[in-house]
Coordinates of C-alpha atoms and ligand atoms in Angstrom, one line a residue:
M185 CA -3.9 -23.4 5.1
T186 CA -0.6 -22.3 6.7
L187 CA 0.3 -18.9 8.0
G188 CA 3.3 -17.5 6.1
D189 CA 5.9 -15.0 7.0
I190 CA 5.2 -11.4 7.8
L191 CA 4.5 -9.4 4.6
I192 CA 3.8 -6.1 6.2
S193 CA 5.0 -5.5 9.8
E194 CA 3.3 -3.8 12.6
A195 CA 6.0 -1.1 12.4
E196 CA 5.4 -0.5 8.7
I197 CA 1.7 -0.2 9.3
A198 CA 2.3 2.2 12.2
Q199 CA 4.5 4.3 9.9
V200 CA 2.2 4.6 7.0
I201 CA -1.0 5.6 8.9
P202 CA 0.2 9.0 10.0
E203 CA 1.4 9.6 6.4
I204 CA -2.1 8.8 5.1
A205 CA -3.6 11.0 7.8
A206 CA -1.4 13.9 6.8
E207 CA -2.6 13.6 3.2
I208 CA -6.2 13.5 4.2
V209 CA -5.8 16.6 6.4
E210 CA -4.1 18.4 3.6
D211 CA -6.7 17.5 1.0
Y212 CA -9.8 18.1 3.1
G213 CA -8.8 21.0 5.3
D214 CA -11.8 21.8 7.6
A215 CA -14.4 20.3 5.3
R216 CA -17.2 18.2 6.9
L217 CA -15.7 14.7 6.7
V218 CA -17.1 11.4 7.5
L219 CA -15.1 8.2 7.6
V220 CA -17.2 5.2 6.5
G221 CA -15.5 2.1 7.7
V222 CA -16.4 -1.2 5.9
M223 CA -16.6 -3.9 8.5
D224 CA -15.4 -6.2 9.7
G225 CA -12.1 -6.0 7.8
A226 CA -11.5 -2.3 8.3
V227 CA -11.8 -2.5 12.1
C228 CA -8.1 -2.1 12.9
F229 CA -7.3 0.4 10.1
L230 CA -10.3 2.6 10.9
A231 CA -9.5 2.7 14.6
D232 CA -5.9 3.7 14.0
L233 CA -6.5 6.1 11.1
M234 CA -9.1 8.1 12.9
R235 CA -6.9 8.5 15.9
A236 CA -4.1 9.7 13.6
L237 CA -6.2 12.5 12.4
P238 CA -5.5 15.7 14.4
R239 CA -9.0 17.1 13.8
S240 CA -12.5 15.9 14.6
V241 CA -14.3 13.8 12.0
E242 CA -17.5 11.9 11.9
M243 CA -17.3 8.1 11.7
I244 CA -19.8 5.4 10.6
T245 CA -19.4 1.7 10.1
V246 CA -21.2 -0.3 7.6
R247 CA -21.2 -4.1 7.0
A248 CA -20.4 -5.3 3.6
Q249 CA -20.6 -8.9 2.5
S250 CA -19.6 -10.5 -0.8
Y251 CA -21.4 -13.7 -1.8
E252 CA -20.8 -16.4 -4.3
G253 CA -20.1 -14.9 -7.7
R254 CA -18.3 -11.9 -6.1
E255 CA -16.6 -11.2 -9.5
A256 CA -20.1 -10.3 -10.7
G257 CA -20.3 -7.7 -8.0
N258 CA -22.7 -9.6 -5.6
V259 CA -22.0 -7.3 -2.7
V260 CA -24.6 -6.6 -0.1
I261 CA -24.1 -3.5 2.0
D262 CA -26.1 -2.5 5.0
L263 CA -26.4 1.2 4.4
P264 CA -26.4 4.1 6.9
P265 CA -29.3 6.5 7.1
R266 CA -29.3 9.3 4.6
E267 CA -29.0 12.0 7.3
R268 CA -25.6 10.7 8.3
I269 CA -24.2 11.0 4.7
E270 CA -26.0 13.9 3.0
G271 CA -23.9 17.0 2.5
R272 CA -20.7 15.4 3.8
H273 CA -17.4 14.5 2.2
V274 CA -17.2 10.8 2.5
L275 CA -14.0 8.8 2.8
I276 CA -14.7 5.1 2.5
V277 CA -12.2 3.1 4.6
E278 CA -11.5 -0.4 3.5
D279 CA -9.0 -3.1 4.6
I280 CA -8.2 -4.1 1.1
V281 CA -9.4 -3.3 -2.4
D282 CA -9.3 -6.5 -4.3
T283 CA -11.7 -6.8 -7.3
G284 CA -13.0 -3.3 -6.5
A285 CA -16.6 -4.5 -6.4
T286 CA -17.2 -3.4 -2.7
A287 CA -15.5 0.0 -3.3
E288 CA -17.5 0.6 -6.5
M289 CA -20.8 -0.2 -4.8
M290 CA -19.9 1.9 -1.8
V291 CA -19.1 4.9 -4.0
E292 CA -22.4 4.5 -5.9
E293 CA -24.5 4.2 -2.7
M294 CA -22.8 7.1 -0.9
A295 CA -23.5 9.3 -4.0
K296 CA -27.2 8.2 -3.9
L297 CA -27.3 9.2 -0.2
G298 CA -26.3 12.7 -1.2
A299 CA -22.6 12.7 -0.3
E300 CA -20.8 15.9 -1.4
S301 CA -17.8 13.9 -2.5
V302 CA -16.7 10.2 -2.2
E303 CA -13.2 8.9 -2.2
I304 CA -11.6 5.6 -1.2
C305 CA -8.9 4.9 1.4
A306 CA -7.5 1.4 1.8
L307 CA -4.7 0.0 3.8
L308 CA -4.0 -2.6 1.1
D309 CA -4.4 -2.5 -2.6
K310 CA -4.3 -5.6 -4.8
P311 CA -4.4 -4.0 -8.3
S312 CA -3.7 -7.2 -10.2
R313 CA -7.1 -8.5 -9.2
R314 CA -9.1 -5.5 -10.2
T315 CA -12.3 -6.1 -12.3
R316 CA -13.8 -2.6 -11.6
E317 CA -12.4 0.8 -12.3
V318 CA -12.0 2.3 -8.9
D319 CA -9.6 5.0 -7.9
V320 CA -8.0 4.3 -4.5
V321 CA -6.9 7.8 -3.7
Y322 CA -5.3 6.9 -0.3
A323 CA -3.5 3.5 -0.2
G324 CA -1.0 2.1 2.3
F325 CA 0.6 -0.7 0.5
D326 CA 0.2 -2.6 -2.8
V327 CA 0.1 -6.4 -2.3
P328 CA 0.7 -9.1 -4.9
D329 CA -2.0 -11.6 -5.9
M330 CA -2.0 -13.6 -2.7
F331 CA -4.4 -14.1 0.2
V332 CA -3.4 -12.1 3.2
V333 CA -4.6 -12.0 6.8
G334 CA -4.1 -10.0 9.9
Y335 CA -4.7 -6.4 11.1
G336 CA -8.4 -6.9 10.5
L337 CA -8.3 -9.2 7.5
D338 CA -9.6 -12.7 8.1
Y339 CA -9.8 -16.2 6.7
D340 CA -13.0 -17.9 7.7
G341 CA -13.3 -15.5 10.7
L342 CA -9.8 -16.1 12.0
Y343 CA -6.5 -14.1 12.1
R344 CA -8.1 -10.6 12.3
N345 CA -6.3 -10.0 15.6
L346 CA -2.8 -10.5 14.2
R347 CA -0.8 -7.2 14.5
D348 CA 0.9 -7.6 11.1
V349 CA -0.2 -8.7 7.7
R350 CA 0.8 -12.2 6.6
E351 CA 0.3 -14.5 3.6
L352 CA -2.0 -17.5 4.1
A353 CA -0.9 -20.2 1.7
Ligands
IMP92 P1 -13.4 -6.6 -3.3 O1 -13.1 -7.8 -4.2 O2 -12.5 -5.4 -3.6 O3 -14.8 -6.2 -3.3 O4 -13.0 -7.0 -1.8 C1 -14.0 -7.4 -0.9 C2 -13.5 -7.8 0.4 O5 -12.9 -9.1 0.3 C3 -12.4 -7.0 1.1 O6 -12.9 -5.8 1.8 C4 -11.8 -8.0 2.1 O7 -12.6 -8.0 3.3 C5 -12.0 -9.3 1.3 N1 -10.6 -9.7 0.8 C6 -10.2 -9.5 -0.5 N2 -8.9 -10.0 -0.6 C7 -8.6 -10.4 0.6 C8 -7.4 -11.1 1.2 O8 -6.4 -11.3 0.6 N3 -7.5 -11.4 2.5 C9 -8.6 -11.2 3.3 N4 -9.7 -10.7 2.8 C10 -9.7 -10.3 1.5

């Protein structure tokens, strides 16, 4: 595997995050909002997005892992306690929505935990790979059907620390 050219630069990421934050503020106003970051991929995006929000929000991280047969939606999520979700407007923060299996399961589980509303925010969206109908309300960039790394996204545990997003080919 070789690391390709920069697909999305650090400057482009830095520009889009305040735009997403402004949309979130406009849509939620003063509502009780909790950002639920899906680890480990969302680590950079979550940290930057929450600091771009001019108001206080709650924040939780959950770990999601996809196993063999991911297309079938074999996603395992380590869920937060009900009392941290119930009655809140939940914004799921993902690095990338690919098949949509993780986002779909997160939406279902947050609803079961009593969320007032649940929406999805992702830095990257790969719509060509979608097998689930999920509505990514806040998305930074669409990416083509290629494997990308950096800014939290990994390949075999590596490249998360890159400051930009690159193709791995
Ligand atoms: P899903 O298929 O939408 O459930 O995506 C599950 C997870 O797979 C994402 O949150 C990412 O962590 C990972 N993933 C999907 N596409 C890529 C990619 O191009 N690079 C790195 N990780 C990816």
